[in-house]
XYZ file of C-alpha atoms in Angstrom:
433
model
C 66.709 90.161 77.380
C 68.736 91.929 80.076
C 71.058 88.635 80.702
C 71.331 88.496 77.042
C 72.598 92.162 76.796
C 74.886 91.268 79.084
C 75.892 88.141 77.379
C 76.742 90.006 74.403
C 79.127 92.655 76.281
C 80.928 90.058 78.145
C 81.380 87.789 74.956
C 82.475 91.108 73.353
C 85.110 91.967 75.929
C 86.727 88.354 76.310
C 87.353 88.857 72.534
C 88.915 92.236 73.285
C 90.942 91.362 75.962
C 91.449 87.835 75.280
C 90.422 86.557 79.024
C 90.536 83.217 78.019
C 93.158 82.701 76.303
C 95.421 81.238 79.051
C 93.455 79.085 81.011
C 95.302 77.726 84.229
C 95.253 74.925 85.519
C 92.478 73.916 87.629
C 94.971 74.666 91.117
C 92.785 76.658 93.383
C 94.948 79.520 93.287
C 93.474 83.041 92.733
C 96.117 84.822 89.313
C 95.834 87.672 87.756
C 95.632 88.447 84.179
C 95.097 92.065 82.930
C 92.807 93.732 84.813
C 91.236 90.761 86.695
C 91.962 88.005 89.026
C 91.642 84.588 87.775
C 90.836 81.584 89.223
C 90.794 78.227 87.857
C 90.876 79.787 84.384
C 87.839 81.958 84.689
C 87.433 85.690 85.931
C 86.907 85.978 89.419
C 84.889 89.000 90.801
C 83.861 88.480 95.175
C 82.363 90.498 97.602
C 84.121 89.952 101.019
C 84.493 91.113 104.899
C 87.031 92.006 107.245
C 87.802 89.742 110.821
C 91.309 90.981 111.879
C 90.016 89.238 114.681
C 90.230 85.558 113.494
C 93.251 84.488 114.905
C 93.214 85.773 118.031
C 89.658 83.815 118.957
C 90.483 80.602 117.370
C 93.510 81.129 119.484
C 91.403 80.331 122.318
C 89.865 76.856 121.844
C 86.941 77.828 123.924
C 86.201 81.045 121.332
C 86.974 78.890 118.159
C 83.435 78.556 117.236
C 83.135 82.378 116.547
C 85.535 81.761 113.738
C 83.658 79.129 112.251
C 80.465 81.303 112.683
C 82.052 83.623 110.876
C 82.794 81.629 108.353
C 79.259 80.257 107.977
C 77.184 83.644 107.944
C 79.278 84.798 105.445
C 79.312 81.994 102.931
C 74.963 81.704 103.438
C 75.644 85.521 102.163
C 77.846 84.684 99.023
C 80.489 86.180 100.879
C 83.894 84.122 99.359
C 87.311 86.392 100.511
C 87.960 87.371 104.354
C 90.936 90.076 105.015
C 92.413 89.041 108.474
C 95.461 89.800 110.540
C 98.904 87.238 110.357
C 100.258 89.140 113.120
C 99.962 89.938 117.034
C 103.513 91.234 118.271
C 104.542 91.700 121.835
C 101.711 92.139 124.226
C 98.669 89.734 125.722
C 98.438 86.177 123.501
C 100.928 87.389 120.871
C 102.029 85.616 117.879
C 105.354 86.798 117.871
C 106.792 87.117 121.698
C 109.882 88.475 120.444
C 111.462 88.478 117.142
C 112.220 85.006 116.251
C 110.064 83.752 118.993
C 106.828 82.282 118.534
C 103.108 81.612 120.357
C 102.467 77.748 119.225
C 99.071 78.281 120.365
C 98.252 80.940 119.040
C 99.921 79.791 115.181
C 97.602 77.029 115.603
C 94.936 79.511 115.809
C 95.798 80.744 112.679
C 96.234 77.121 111.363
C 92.603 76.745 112.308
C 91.478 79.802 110.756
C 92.982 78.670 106.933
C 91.656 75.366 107.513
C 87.874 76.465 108.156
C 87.910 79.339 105.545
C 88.692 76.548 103.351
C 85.952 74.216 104.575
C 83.371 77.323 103.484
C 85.335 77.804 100.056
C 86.555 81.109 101.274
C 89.912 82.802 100.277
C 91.599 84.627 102.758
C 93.623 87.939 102.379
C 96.426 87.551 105.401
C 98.455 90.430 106.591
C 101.288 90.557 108.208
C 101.952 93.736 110.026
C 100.195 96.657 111.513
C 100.802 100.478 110.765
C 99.268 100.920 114.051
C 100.210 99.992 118.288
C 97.374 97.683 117.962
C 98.632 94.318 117.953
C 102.304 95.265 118.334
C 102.667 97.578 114.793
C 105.879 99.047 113.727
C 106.108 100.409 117.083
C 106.746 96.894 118.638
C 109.504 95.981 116.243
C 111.420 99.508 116.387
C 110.863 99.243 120.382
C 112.343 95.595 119.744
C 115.310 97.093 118.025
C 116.241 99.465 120.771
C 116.781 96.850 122.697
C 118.839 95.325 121.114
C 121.557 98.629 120.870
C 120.152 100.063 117.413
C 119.536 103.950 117.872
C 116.012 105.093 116.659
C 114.120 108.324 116.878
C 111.155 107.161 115.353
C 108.491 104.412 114.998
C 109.095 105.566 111.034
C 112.311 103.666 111.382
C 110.354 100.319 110.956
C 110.723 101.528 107.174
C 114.381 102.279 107.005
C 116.721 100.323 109.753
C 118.118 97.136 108.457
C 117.852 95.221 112.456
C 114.148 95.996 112.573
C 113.686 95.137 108.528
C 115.217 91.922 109.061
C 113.211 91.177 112.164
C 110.018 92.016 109.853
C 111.493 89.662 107.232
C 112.016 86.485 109.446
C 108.380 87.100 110.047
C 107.556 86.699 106.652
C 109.548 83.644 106.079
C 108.184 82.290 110.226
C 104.656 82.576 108.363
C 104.955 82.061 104.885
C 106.708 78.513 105.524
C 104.494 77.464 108.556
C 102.719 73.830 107.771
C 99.443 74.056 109.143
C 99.154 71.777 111.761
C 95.513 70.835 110.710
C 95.874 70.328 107.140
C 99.205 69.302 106.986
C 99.683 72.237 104.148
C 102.794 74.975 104.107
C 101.013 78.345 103.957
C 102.782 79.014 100.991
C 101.681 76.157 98.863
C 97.629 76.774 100.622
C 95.064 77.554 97.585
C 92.787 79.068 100.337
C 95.500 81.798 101.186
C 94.443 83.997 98.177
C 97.362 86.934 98.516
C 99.650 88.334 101.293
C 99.774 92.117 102.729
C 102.755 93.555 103.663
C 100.998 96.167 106.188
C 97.628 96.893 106.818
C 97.950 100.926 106.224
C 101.579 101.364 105.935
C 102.193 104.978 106.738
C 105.356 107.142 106.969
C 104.746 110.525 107.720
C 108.232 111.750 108.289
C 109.144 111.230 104.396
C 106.005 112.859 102.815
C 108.223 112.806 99.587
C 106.906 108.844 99.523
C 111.027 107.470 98.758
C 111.072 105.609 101.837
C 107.784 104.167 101.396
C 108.593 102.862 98.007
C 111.606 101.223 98.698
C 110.297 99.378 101.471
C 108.001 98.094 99.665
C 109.950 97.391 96.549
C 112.672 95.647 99.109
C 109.730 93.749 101.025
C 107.958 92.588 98.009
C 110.993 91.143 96.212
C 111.631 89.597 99.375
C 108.070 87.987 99.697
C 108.206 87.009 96.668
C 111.338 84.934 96.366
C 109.667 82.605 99.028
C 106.490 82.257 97.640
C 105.635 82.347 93.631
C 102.282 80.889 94.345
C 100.344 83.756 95.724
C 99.115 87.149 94.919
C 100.917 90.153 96.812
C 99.600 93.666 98.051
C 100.943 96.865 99.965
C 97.457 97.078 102.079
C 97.372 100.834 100.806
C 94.332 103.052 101.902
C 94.683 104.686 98.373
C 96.367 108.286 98.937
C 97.743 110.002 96.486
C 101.382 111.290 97.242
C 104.025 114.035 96.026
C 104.618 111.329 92.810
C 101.243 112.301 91.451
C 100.787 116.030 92.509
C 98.141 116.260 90.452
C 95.829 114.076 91.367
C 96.364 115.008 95.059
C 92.986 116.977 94.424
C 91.284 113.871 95.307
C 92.676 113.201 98.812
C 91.192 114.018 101.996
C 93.122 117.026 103.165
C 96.377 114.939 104.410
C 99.913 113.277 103.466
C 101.149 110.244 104.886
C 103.735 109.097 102.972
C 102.419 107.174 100.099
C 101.211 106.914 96.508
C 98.756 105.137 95.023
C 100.152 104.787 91.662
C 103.732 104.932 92.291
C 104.114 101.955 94.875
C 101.185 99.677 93.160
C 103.707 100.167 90.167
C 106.077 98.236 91.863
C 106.589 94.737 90.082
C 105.775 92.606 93.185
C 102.592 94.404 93.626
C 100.079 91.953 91.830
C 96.363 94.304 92.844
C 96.168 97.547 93.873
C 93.751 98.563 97.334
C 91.810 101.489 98.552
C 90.190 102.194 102.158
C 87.626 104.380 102.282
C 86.225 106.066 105.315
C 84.494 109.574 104.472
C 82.350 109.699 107.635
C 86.409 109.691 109.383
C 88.002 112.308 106.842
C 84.970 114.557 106.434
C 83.468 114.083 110.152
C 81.831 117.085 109.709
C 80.456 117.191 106.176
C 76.888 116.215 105.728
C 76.276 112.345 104.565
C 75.464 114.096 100.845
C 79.100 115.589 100.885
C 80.163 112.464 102.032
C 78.415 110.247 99.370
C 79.783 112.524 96.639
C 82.944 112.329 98.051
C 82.938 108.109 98.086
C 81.685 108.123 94.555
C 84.694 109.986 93.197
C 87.064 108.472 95.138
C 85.809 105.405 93.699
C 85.807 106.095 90.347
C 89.421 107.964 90.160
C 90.889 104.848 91.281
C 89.281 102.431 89.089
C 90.170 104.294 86.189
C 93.646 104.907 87.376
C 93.893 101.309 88.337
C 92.562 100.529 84.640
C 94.300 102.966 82.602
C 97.717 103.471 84.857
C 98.395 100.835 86.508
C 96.785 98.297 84.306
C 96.117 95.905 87.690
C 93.087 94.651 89.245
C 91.567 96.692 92.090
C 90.213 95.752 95.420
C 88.247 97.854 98.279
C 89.625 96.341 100.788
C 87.972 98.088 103.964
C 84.610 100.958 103.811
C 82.076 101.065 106.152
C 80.099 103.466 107.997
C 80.585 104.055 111.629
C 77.553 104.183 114.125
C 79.217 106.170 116.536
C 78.827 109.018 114.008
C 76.416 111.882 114.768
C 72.616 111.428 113.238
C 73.653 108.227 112.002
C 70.826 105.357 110.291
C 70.952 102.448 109.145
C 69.534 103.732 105.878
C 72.872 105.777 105.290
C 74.971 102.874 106.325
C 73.681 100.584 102.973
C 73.849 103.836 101.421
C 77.528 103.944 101.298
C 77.459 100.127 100.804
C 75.179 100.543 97.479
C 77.904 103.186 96.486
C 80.670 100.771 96.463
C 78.828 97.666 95.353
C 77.519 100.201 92.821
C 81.001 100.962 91.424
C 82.373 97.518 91.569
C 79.602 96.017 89.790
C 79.613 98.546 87.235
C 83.348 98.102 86.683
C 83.353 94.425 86.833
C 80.645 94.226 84.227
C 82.226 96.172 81.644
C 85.449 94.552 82.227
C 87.314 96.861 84.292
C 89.782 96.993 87.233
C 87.080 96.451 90.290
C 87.251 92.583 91.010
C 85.509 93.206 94.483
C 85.102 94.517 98.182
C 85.665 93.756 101.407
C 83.307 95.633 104.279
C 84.821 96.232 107.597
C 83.997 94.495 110.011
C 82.246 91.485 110.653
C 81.100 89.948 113.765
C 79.022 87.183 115.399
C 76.354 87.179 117.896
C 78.603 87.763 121.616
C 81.242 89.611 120.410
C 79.981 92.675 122.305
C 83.836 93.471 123.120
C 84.843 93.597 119.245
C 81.970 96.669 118.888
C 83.903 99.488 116.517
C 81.116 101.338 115.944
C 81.871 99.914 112.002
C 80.824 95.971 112.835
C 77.770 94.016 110.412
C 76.309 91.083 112.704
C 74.487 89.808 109.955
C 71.774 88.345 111.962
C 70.904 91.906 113.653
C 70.759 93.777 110.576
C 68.700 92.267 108.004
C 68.534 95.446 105.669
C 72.341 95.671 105.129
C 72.853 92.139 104.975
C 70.006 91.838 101.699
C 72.637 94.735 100.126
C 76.002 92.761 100.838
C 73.520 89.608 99.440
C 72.228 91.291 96.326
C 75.878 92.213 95.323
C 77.248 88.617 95.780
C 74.327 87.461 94.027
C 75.509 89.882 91.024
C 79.051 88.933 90.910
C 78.313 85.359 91.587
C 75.709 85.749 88.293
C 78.752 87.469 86.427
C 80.881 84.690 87.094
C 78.738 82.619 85.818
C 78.129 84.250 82.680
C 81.813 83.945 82.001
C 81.624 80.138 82.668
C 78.941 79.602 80.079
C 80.623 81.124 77.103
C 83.760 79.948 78.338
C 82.274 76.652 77.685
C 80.692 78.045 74.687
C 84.866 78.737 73.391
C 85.341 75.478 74.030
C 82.613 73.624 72.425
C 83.539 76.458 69.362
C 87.289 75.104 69.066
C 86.446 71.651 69.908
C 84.554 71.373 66.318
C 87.160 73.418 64.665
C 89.563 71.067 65.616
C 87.112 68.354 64.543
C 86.505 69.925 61.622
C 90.541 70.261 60.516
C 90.801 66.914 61.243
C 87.889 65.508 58.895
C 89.315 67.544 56.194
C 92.760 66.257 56.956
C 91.227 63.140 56.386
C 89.810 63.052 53.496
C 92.327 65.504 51.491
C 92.477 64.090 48.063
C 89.580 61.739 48.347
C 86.835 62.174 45.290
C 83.861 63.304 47.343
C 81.997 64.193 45.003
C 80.048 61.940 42.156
């Protein structure tokens, strides 16, 4: 009776919103329409997992078999999108040596990478900067622009010099129009790349209004997407609220940085919106109750504001709960998991904005060196890896659901159709005796 209920409000809500009434072509690539993501013509809900670290260790062909580890655990867990970094600039084994200038071995890393999410039937979310020094960052390309004669004050000027923007756009195009050397496939026309992020946590504190923010991303997006029409595109936003929605600025942690949820997800390139969330970071000292209540609002606010505002899909792209944290358990670790599978589901089966979330981080056995305190090694913790199994489970069910009355539609129109055309037929013929 319960799938039936459930039947009955999904059947009810594709005749609402009219889900299926563009179906695309069978292509592999993840759309959206509405509120959701699509994919091959059906709604497409996924729990996922974050491995910035993908690259890097495929990189090295002796550490490629951690990738494909990776990519194994997670599938056996109904785990089907992985968020991982398209960048490494300056520094040890970089990508980018210097703008323009590229690591062949390590590209072929990240050729690897695509190849064997693909093999599991997992999409991959690829970013291509960092906020942060780690892995180069803004910092890297504004210290590349100083040397080249431009005069900046500020790693902030990433956002607003035209040198260091163009060096950040080559990037795009170096990466976007790479042919994997593996499959043979330009990264741009690659089903398994599901969407592009322009910066994992782009932050500008020295314009708190949130202006230079938003045209960098309205400049970068419009760039982005005049390469590439195929795939999805987001900001990699953590979800604050800036001075463009003072009043909602109640539900931030107690800091600026530059950004605004709903004003730069507005932006037409912007296909999904994304939220972080890390309570046990911006309430350190709060107790783990404080904390929950805090996650479940911040939750909520943004999936209705996704739904109602913005009108675009939503994705938790990072949460976890850190280990390093004072009095911490394993039992309030799949605590704040349940909280945002809880959500998500919840959302996703009523029709709303949450299509899905991505945990950070996730590691296999011998990556001691990778420890953040935040990492899942699946195969040393069974309890939170049943939670991150139940949810798949639920959003795999869901999908299915859709599938069946899709077919359902189908078989519907299909004797309509038949139907018109017997009548066609047999207009004016004396049927009767």
């Amino acid at each position: 009776m319960k799938s039936w209920g459930l039947a009955l409000l999904v059947l009810v809500l594709i005749q609402k919103q009219g889900i299926f009434q563009q179906v695309e072509a069978a292509d592999g690539f993840v759309k959206t329409s509405g509120l959701h993501f699509v994919l091959n013509g059906l709604p497409y809900h996924a729990n996922g997992f974050n491995a910035y670290w993908l690259m890097y260790a495929a990189s090295d062909p002796s550490q490629r078999s951690k990738a494909s580890s990776a990519f194994s655990e997670a599938a056996s867990h109904g785990l089907t999108i992985a968020r991982t970094w398209a960048f490494s600039d300056g520094g040890y084994r970089p990508l980018q040596y210097s703008p323009g200038s590229y690591n062949e071995q390590v590209f072929q890393g990240l050729d690897f990478v695509i190849s064997e999410a693909g093999k599991y039937g997992i999409k991959l979310v690829l970013s291509l900067a960092n906020n942060y020094e780690n892995f180069g960052g803004k910092k890297q390309y504004v210290d590349w622009g100083r040397s080249q004669g431009q005069y900046l004050t500020s790693d902030d000027d990433f956002f607003r010099n035209s040198v260091v923007k163009g060096f950040y756009k080559n990037h795009i195009k170096t990466v976007l129009t790479r042919r994997n050397s593996i499959t043979g496939v330009v990264y741009k026309d690659d089903p398994t790349i599901m969407a592009w992020e322009l910066m994992n946590e782009p932050r500008c504190t020295s314009d708190p209004s949130g202006r230079t923010i938003q045209a960098w991303i309205t400049e970068m997006a419009s760039y982005l997407k005049s390469i590439d029409g195929n795939h999805l595109l987001e900001a990699g936003l953590e979800g604050f609220y800036g001075q463009a929605s003072q009043q909602k600025q109640q539900y931030n942690p107690n800091f600026q940085v530059g950004t605004d949820f709903i004003e730069n997800n507005q932006i037409p390139g912007i296909d999904f919106a994304t939220v972080h969330s890390y309570p046990d970071q911006w309430f350190s000292s709060s107790s783990d109750e404080a904390q929950l209540s805090f996650l479940n609002d911040w939750l909520n606010n943004h999936i209705q504001d996704a739904q109602n505002i913005l009108r675009k899909p939503l994705l938790f792209t990072e949460f976890g709960k850190s280990s390093k944290t004072s009095g911490y358990s394993t039992y309030q670790r799949d605590m704040v998991f349940k909280t945002v599978y809880s959500a998500i589901y919840s959302s996703a089966r009523s029709g709303g904005a949450a299509v899905g979330g991505l945990f950070w981080q996730l590691l296999t056995e011998g990556m001691d060196s990778f420890r953040d305190g935040y990492e899942i090694v699946l195969s040393e913790s069974p309890s939170t890896a049943n939670v991150i199994s139940q949810e798949s489970h639920k959003l795999y069910m869901l999908r299915r659901m859709y599938a069946r009355l899709r077919n359902v539609q189908k078989w519907k129109r299909a004797r309509a159709i038949r139907r018109a055309q017997w009548l066609n037929r047999n207009k004016g013929k004396n049927t009767g005796n």
